[in-house]
Short mmCIF file of C-alpha atoms in Angstrom, two decimals:
data_model
loop_
_atom_site.label_atom_id
_atom_site.label_comp_id
_atom_site.label_asym_id
_atom_site.label_seq_id
_atom_site.Cartn_x
_atom_site.Cartn_y
_atom_site.Cartn_z
CA UNK A 1 68.91 6.46 -49.03
CA UNK A 2 66.57 6.07 -52.00
CA UNK A 3 63.58 3.78 -51.64
CA UNK A 4 61.63 1.82 -54.22
CA UNK A 5 58.91 4.45 -53.88
CA UNK A 6 61.42 7.06 -55.09
CA UNK A 7 62.39 4.86 -58.03
CA UNK A 8 58.74 4.34 -59.01
CA UNK A 9 58.04 8.08 -58.82
CA UNK A 10 61.04 9.01 -61.01
CA UNK A 11 60.18 6.30 -63.56
CA UNK A 12 56.53 7.31 -63.60
CA UNK A 13 55.22 3.85 -62.71
CA UNK A 14 53.43 2.16 -59.82
CA UNK A 15 55.50 0.87 -56.90
CA UNK A 16 54.45 -2.72 -57.71
CA UNK A 17 55.58 -2.27 -61.33
CA UNK A 18 58.94 -0.94 -60.17
CA UNK A 19 59.31 -3.93 -57.85
CA UNK A 20 58.48 -6.36 -60.66
CA UNK A 21 60.93 -4.66 -63.00
CA UNK A 22 63.78 -4.77 -60.49
CA UNK A 23 63.17 -8.48 -59.78
CA UNK A 24 63.12 -9.37 -63.49
CA UNK A 25 59.44 -10.31 -63.59
CA UNK A 26 58.18 -11.16 -67.11
CA UNK A 27 54.98 -9.17 -66.62
CA UNK A 28 56.96 -5.94 -67.18
CA UNK A 29 57.74 -4.84 -70.74
CA UNK A 30 61.32 -4.25 -71.82
CA UNK A 31 60.64 -0.52 -72.23
CA UNK A 32 59.23 -0.14 -68.71
CA UNK A 33 62.02 -2.23 -67.23
CA UNK A 34 64.57 0.03 -68.93
CA UNK A 35 62.92 3.15 -67.45
CA UNK A 36 62.88 1.66 -63.95
CA UNK A 37 66.51 0.50 -64.12
CA UNK A 38 67.58 3.93 -65.34
CA UNK A 39 65.72 5.59 -62.45
CA UNK A 40 67.31 3.19 -59.97
CA UNK A 41 70.73 3.98 -61.41
CA UNK A 42 70.18 7.75 -61.14
CA UNK A 43 69.07 7.44 -57.52
CA UNK A 44 71.81 4.96 -56.68
CA UNK A 45 69.10 2.60 -55.45
CA UNK A 46 70.27 -0.73 -54.02
CA UNK A 47 68.03 -3.77 -53.43
CA UNK A 48 69.54 -4.55 -50.06
CA UNK A 49 67.00 -3.10 -47.61
CA UNK A 50 65.49 -5.09 -44.75
CA UNK A 51 62.34 -5.92 -46.73
CA UNK A 52 64.38 -7.27 -49.65
CA UNK A 53 66.49 -9.33 -47.28
CA UNK A 54 63.35 -10.85 -45.83
CA UNK A 55 62.00 -11.59 -49.31
CA UNK A 56 65.18 -13.24 -50.47
CA UNK A 57 65.89 -15.26 -47.32
CA UNK A 58 65.63 -19.02 -47.72
CA UNK A 59 62.65 -20.80 -46.22
CA UNK A 60 64.27 -24.24 -46.58
CA UNK A 61 60.95 -25.42 -48.00
CA UNK A 62 59.89 -26.46 -51.51
CA UNK A 63 56.39 -26.95 -52.87
CA UNK A 64 54.93 -29.84 -54.84
CA UNK A 65 51.76 -28.72 -56.61
CA UNK A 66 49.46 -31.45 -57.92
CA UNK A 67 46.05 -31.49 -59.57
CA UNK A 68 44.87 -33.86 -56.85
CA UNK A 69 46.55 -35.18 -53.71
CA UNK A 70 44.67 -38.50 -53.73
CA UNK A 71 45.37 -41.67 -55.69
CA UNK A 72 48.31 -44.08 -55.87
CA UNK A 73 50.18 -42.22 -58.62
CA UNK A 74 50.34 -38.98 -56.67
CA UNK A 75 51.22 -40.68 -53.37
CA UNK A 76 54.21 -42.35 -55.04
CA UNK A 77 55.32 -39.00 -56.48
CA UNK A 78 54.96 -37.20 -53.15
CA UNK A 79 57.04 -39.86 -51.42
CA UNK A 80 59.87 -39.68 -53.98
CA UNK A 81 60.08 -35.86 -53.87
CA UNK A 82 59.89 -35.88 -50.08
CA UNK A 83 62.88 -38.24 -49.89
CA UNK A 84 64.97 -35.83 -51.96
CA UNK A 85 63.82 -32.80 -49.95
CA UNK A 86 64.68 -34.43 -46.62
CA UNK A 87 68.10 -35.52 -47.87
CA UNK A 88 68.79 -31.86 -48.67
CA UNK A 89 67.59 -30.65 -45.28
CA UNK A 90 64.38 -29.15 -46.70
CA UNK A 91 60.71 -29.50 -45.86
CA UNK A 92 58.11 -30.32 -48.50
CA UNK A 93 54.68 -28.70 -48.81
CA UNK A 94 52.27 -30.57 -51.10
CA UNK A 95 49.17 -28.72 -52.23
CA UNK A 96 46.33 -29.13 -54.70
CA UNK A 97 45.76 -26.83 -57.67
CA UNK A 98 41.96 -27.12 -57.42
CA UNK A 99 40.59 -23.71 -58.34
CA UNK A 100 43.09 -22.98 -61.11
CA UNK A 101 44.18 -19.33 -61.21
CA UNK A 102 42.38 -18.61 -57.95
CA UNK A 103 43.86 -21.56 -56.08
CA UNK A 104 46.08 -21.40 -53.03
CA UNK A 105 48.73 -23.14 -55.12
CA UNK A 106 48.92 -20.22 -57.57
CA UNK A 107 49.11 -17.75 -54.66
CA UNK A 108 51.96 -19.88 -53.30
CA UNK A 109 53.82 -19.43 -56.58
CA UNK A 110 53.08 -15.75 -57.09
CA UNK A 111 53.96 -14.79 -53.51
CA UNK A 112 57.01 -17.09 -53.48
CA UNK A 113 56.32 -18.49 -50.04
CA UNK A 114 58.79 -21.31 -50.72
CA UNK A 115 62.23 -21.47 -52.34
CA UNK A 116 61.11 -23.33 -55.46
CA UNK A 117 58.39 -25.60 -56.77
CA UNK A 118 57.62 -28.77 -58.70
CA UNK A 119 54.35 -28.50 -60.62
CA UNK A 120 52.27 -31.39 -61.96
CA UNK A 121 48.91 -29.73 -62.51
CA UNK A 122 47.34 -29.25 -65.94
CA UNK A 123 45.05 -26.46 -64.66
CA UNK A 124 48.00 -24.18 -63.83
CA UNK A 125 48.82 -22.49 -67.12
CA UNK A 126 52.18 -22.04 -68.80
CA UNK A 127 51.59 -18.30 -68.46
CA UNK A 128 51.54 -18.55 -64.66
CA UNK A 129 54.72 -20.64 -64.62
CA UNK A 130 56.57 -18.27 -66.98
CA UNK A 131 55.52 -15.25 -64.92
CA UNK A 132 56.62 -16.72 -61.59
CA UNK A 133 59.76 -18.73 -62.43
CA UNK A 134 63.13 -16.98 -62.26
CA UNK A 135 66.74 -17.72 -61.41
CA UNK A 136 65.83 -16.89 -57.80
CA UNK A 137 62.67 -19.00 -57.85
CA UNK A 138 63.17 -22.19 -59.91
CA UNK A 139 60.25 -24.32 -61.07
CA UNK A 140 60.28 -27.87 -62.45
CA UNK A 141 57.22 -28.45 -64.64
CA UNK A 142 56.22 -32.11 -65.05
CA UNK A 143 54.25 -33.61 -67.94
CA UNK A 144 54.39 -30.49 -70.12
CA UNK A 145 56.92 -28.93 -72.48
CA UNK A 146 57.65 -25.34 -71.50
CA UNK A 147 60.92 -23.63 -70.69
CA UNK A 148 62.13 -20.19 -69.66
CA UNK A 149 64.33 -18.52 -67.10
CA UNK A 150 64.36 -20.69 -63.98
CA UNK A 151 61.93 -23.15 -65.60
CA UNK A 152 62.61 -26.65 -66.91
CA UNK A 153 60.32 -29.48 -67.96
CA UNK A 154 60.18 -33.24 -67.45
CA UNK A 155 57.96 -35.37 -69.67
CA UNK A 156 57.34 -39.09 -69.96
CA UNK A 157 57.22 -40.44 -73.52
CA UNK A 158 53.45 -40.88 -73.41
CA UNK A 159 53.08 -41.01 -77.18
CA UNK A 160 55.37 -44.03 -77.35
CA UNK A 161 53.53 -45.56 -74.39
CA UNK A 162 50.16 -45.14 -76.11
CA UNK A 163 51.62 -46.66 -79.27
CA UNK A 164 53.13 -49.63 -77.39
CA UNK A 165 49.85 -50.34 -75.58
CA UNK A 166 47.76 -50.27 -78.74
CA UNK A 167 50.36 -52.14 -80.79
CA UNK A 168 50.39 -54.89 -78.14
CA UNK A 169 46.63 -55.34 -78.56
CA UNK A 170 46.91 -55.32 -82.36
CA UNK A 171 49.72 -57.89 -82.22
CA UNK A 172 47.31 -60.10 -80.28
CA UNK A 173 44.84 -59.95 -83.16
CA UNK A 174 42.53 -57.22 -81.82
CA UNK A 175 41.03 -54.86 -84.40
CA UNK A 176 38.13 -53.30 -82.48
CA UNK A 177 39.97 -51.33 -79.81
CA UNK A 178 38.37 -48.70 -77.58
CA UNK A 179 40.27 -45.85 -75.92
CA UNK A 180 39.17 -44.51 -72.53
CA UNK A 181 40.85 -41.16 -72.02
CA UNK A 182 41.69 -38.77 -69.21
CA UNK A 183 40.81 -35.04 -69.11
CA UNK A 184 40.78 -33.32 -72.51
CA UNK A 185 43.17 -30.59 -71.29
CA UNK A 186 45.73 -33.07 -69.98
CA UNK A 187 49.04 -33.13 -71.86
CA UNK A 188 49.52 -36.75 -70.74
CA UNK A 189 46.18 -37.73 -72.18
CA UNK A 190 46.91 -36.04 -75.50
CA UNK A 191 50.20 -37.91 -75.93
CA UNK A 192 48.70 -41.31 -75.08
CA UNK A 193 45.84 -40.72 -77.51
CA UNK A 194 48.29 -39.72 -80.27
CA UNK A 195 50.17 -42.99 -79.71
CA UNK A 196 46.90 -44.92 -79.88
CA UNK A 197 45.98 -43.25 -83.18
CA UNK A 198 49.43 -43.86 -84.67
CA UNK A 199 49.24 -47.59 -83.97
CA UNK A 200 45.65 -47.81 -85.27
CA UNK A 201 46.42 -45.95 -88.49
CA UNK A 202 49.62 -47.93 -89.01
CA UNK A 203 47.56 -51.14 -88.87
CA UNK A 204 44.88 -49.73 -91.19
CA UNK A 205 42.30 -49.59 -88.38
CA UNK A 206 39.84 -46.80 -87.62
CA UNK A 207 38.69 -45.71 -84.19
CA UNK A 208 34.97 -45.57 -83.52
CA UNK A 209 33.68 -42.39 -81.91
CA UNK A 210 31.38 -44.34 -79.59
CA UNK A 211 34.40 -46.24 -78.25
CA UNK A 212 36.28 -43.09 -77.26
CA UNK A 213 35.05 -41.98 -73.85
CA UNK A 214 36.55 -39.89 -71.04
CA UNK A 215 37.00 -41.36 -67.58
CA UNK A 216 38.89 -38.34 -66.21
CA UNK A 217 41.83 -40.50 -65.01
CA UNK A 218 39.87 -41.75 -61.96
CA UNK A 219 38.65 -45.24 -61.05
CA UNK A 220 34.98 -44.26 -60.83
CA UNK A 221 35.25 -42.56 -64.23
CA UNK A 222 36.61 -45.75 -65.81
CA UNK A 223 33.81 -47.73 -64.21
CA UNK A 224 31.02 -45.40 -65.38
CA UNK A 225 32.12 -44.98 -69.00
CA UNK A 226 32.66 -48.74 -69.34
CA UNK A 227 29.10 -49.30 -68.11
CA UNK A 228 27.94 -46.77 -70.70
CA UNK A 229 29.94 -48.49 -73.43
CA UNK A 230 28.39 -51.85 -72.60
CA UNK A 231 24.87 -50.42 -72.71
CA UNK A 232 25.41 -49.62 -76.40
CA UNK A 233 25.42 -53.30 -77.32
CA UNK A 234 28.32 -53.61 -79.76
CA UNK A 235 31.48 -54.17 -77.74
CA UNK A 236 35.16 -53.84 -78.64
CA UNK A 237 37.38 -56.88 -78.25
CA UNK A 238 39.92 -54.79 -76.31
CA UNK A 239 40.05 -51.55 -74.33
CA UNK A 240 43.07 -49.31 -73.78
CA UNK A 241 42.54 -47.25 -70.63
CA UNK A 242 44.63 -44.07 -70.36
CA UNK A 243 45.69 -45.02 -66.83
CA UNK A 244 45.53 -47.97 -64.45
CA UNK A 245 42.98 -46.36 -62.14
CA UNK A 246 40.41 -46.23 -64.95
CA UNK A 247 41.35 -49.76 -66.06
CA UNK A 248 40.64 -51.14 -62.58
CA UNK A 249 37.24 -49.44 -62.56
CA UNK A 250 36.60 -50.71 -66.07
CA UNK A 251 37.38 -54.33 -65.18
CA UNK A 252 34.86 -54.15 -62.34
CA UNK A 253 32.19 -52.82 -64.73
CA UNK A 254 32.92 -55.53 -67.31
CA UNK A 255 32.66 -58.32 -64.77
CA UNK A 256 29.44 -56.91 -63.29
CA UNK A 257 27.89 -57.33 -66.75
CA UNK A 258 28.85 -61.05 -66.67
CA UNK A 259 31.76 -60.67 -69.09
CA UNK A 260 35.27 -61.86 -68.38
CA UNK A 261 38.68 -60.19 -68.69
CA UNK A 262 40.52 -61.30 -70.77
CA UNK A 263 38.32 -64.13 -72.13
CA UNK A 264 35.69 -61.73 -73.52
CA UNK A 265 37.43 -58.36 -73.49
CA UNK A 266 41.17 -57.66 -73.19
CA UNK A 267 42.27 -54.69 -71.08
CA UNK A 268 45.50 -52.70 -70.93
CA UNK A 269 46.34 -49.73 -68.69
CA UNK A 270 49.04 -47.12 -68.25
CA UNK A 271 51.26 -46.19 -65.25
CA UNK A 272 51.91 -49.55 -63.52
CA UNK A 273 50.70 -48.47 -60.09
CA UNK A 274 51.40 -50.92 -57.26
CA UNK A 275 47.85 -52.28 -57.30
CA UNK A 276 48.10 -53.28 -60.97
CA UNK A 277 49.80 -56.62 -60.29
CA UNK A 278 47.47 -57.56 -57.43
CA UNK A 279 44.04 -57.20 -59.03
CA UNK A 280 42.36 -60.15 -60.75
CA UNK A 281 43.45 -60.59 -63.47
CA UNK A 282 46.82 -58.87 -62.97
CA UNK A 283 46.85 -55.86 -65.27
CA UNK A 284 48.96 -55.63 -68.41
CA UNK A 285 50.10 -52.01 -68.55
CA UNK A 286 52.66 -49.44 -69.63
CA UNK A 287 55.11 -48.69 -66.85
CA UNK A 288 56.23 -45.12 -66.47
CA UNK A 289 59.01 -44.29 -63.99
CA UNK A 290 56.89 -42.66 -61.28
CA UNK A 291 59.42 -42.77 -58.46
CA UNK A 292 62.31 -41.93 -60.77
CA UNK A 293 60.52 -38.92 -62.27
CA UNK A 294 59.77 -37.52 -58.81
CA UNK A 295 63.36 -38.06 -57.69
CA UNK A 296 64.70 -36.44 -60.87
CA UNK A 297 62.40 -33.43 -60.42
CA UNK A 298 63.61 -33.01 -56.85
CA UNK A 299 67.29 -33.31 -57.72
CA UNK A 300 66.98 -30.86 -60.61
CA UNK A 301 65.20 -28.32 -58.42
CA UNK A 302 67.99 -28.44 -55.84
CA UNK A 303 70.62 -28.16 -58.55
CA UNK A 304 68.95 -24.95 -59.71
CA UNK A 305 68.67 -23.68 -56.14
CA UNK A 306 72.43 -24.20 -55.87
CA UNK A 307 73.04 -22.34 -59.16
CA UNK A 308 74.18 -25.47 -61.00
CA UNK A 309 73.65 -25.86 -64.73
CA UNK A 310 70.82 -28.13 -65.90
CA UNK A 311 69.23 -28.93 -69.27
CA UNK A 312 66.03 -27.21 -70.37
CA UNK A 313 64.00 -30.41 -70.69
CA UNK A 314 64.10 -34.15 -69.99
CA UNK A 315 62.18 -37.07 -71.55
CA UNK A 316 61.78 -40.36 -69.65
CA UNK A 317 61.23 -43.79 -71.21
CA UNK A 318 58.30 -46.18 -70.77
CA UNK A 319 58.05 -49.97 -71.03
CA UNK A 320 55.37 -52.59 -71.57
CA UNK A 321 54.61 -54.87 -68.62
CA UNK A 322 52.80 -58.05 -69.69
CA UNK A 323 50.51 -59.73 -67.17
CA UNK A 324 47.19 -61.55 -67.58
CA UNK A 325 44.56 -59.01 -68.75
CA UNK A 326 45.28 -59.37 -72.49
CA UNK A 327 44.47 -62.47 -74.49
CA UNK A 328 44.94 -63.05 -78.21
CA UNK A 329 41.85 -63.25 -80.42
CA UNK A 330 43.06 -66.68 -81.58
CA UNK A 331 43.16 -67.97 -77.98
CA UNK A 332 39.66 -66.64 -77.35
CA UNK A 333 38.35 -68.34 -80.50
CA UNK A 334 39.90 -71.69 -79.52
CA UNK A 335 38.37 -71.53 -76.05
CA UNK A 336 34.93 -71.13 -77.61
CA UNK A 337 35.24 -74.28 -79.75
#
């Protein structure tokens, strides 16, 4: 019986290349794939040996790969995906993508140690996802637009969310509005910033470079850049934080400088994490469907594992949640009289 070594020798390629070609891996060119398939046909090679059976056997485990495992947003996502996995009789492995291409998460994908994966990690490139996803190894990519064989994407309408947040501040009379962003390479961050710019330009307002700072989507980042902003002297009347974690850190920094939210500075966030309604003042924010997006990702992954048809991409809606951290400029002026 012919082996993959025989196929590789006849095709004039490395054994690993022959293996990639026979499994439909995108790293192999069409010309090389054709040579390997022709060699396999001549040798009557069949991919049904013991090793292939082991490789293709189900592990009954899926992976959830995140940039960071800490924080309320990620914990909510993990819980929603875990619920779907358990209901399908599967285990869930959650791992961090820290380290990028050299991370354990990428090795997990390349070596296909699980049956499929959900990826929410901006430091894992589209190239890696396109190379590893296949009909036999489905991947659901969250918060990015990229599709291919075995690969679908789920995005939240962050641009509309950024627009709604900024428009809400403008409708309350604010014209000097700062934007505290997440990581520069985050697709989420880019969309929210685009929405902010659209609302500002629509109202004939210009952003000030000194009021655009990056808090890296973490509470301490929001705290530190707000402190920095306040050291500059001239303050905005409102701040749009790219997520609630940064907004909570920002509110602490504002109050430590003896200013009040919203009497001196209005604040709006993004996400609507559970803590948002319990801080003082309760945070006005843009709610994105965290639990629903995790559940959808899980259900779509299992549909692909069961060879069911799914769409290439999905876009989820956002909504404004009004609480107590935004005050109109007119109300502030009256309180000073």
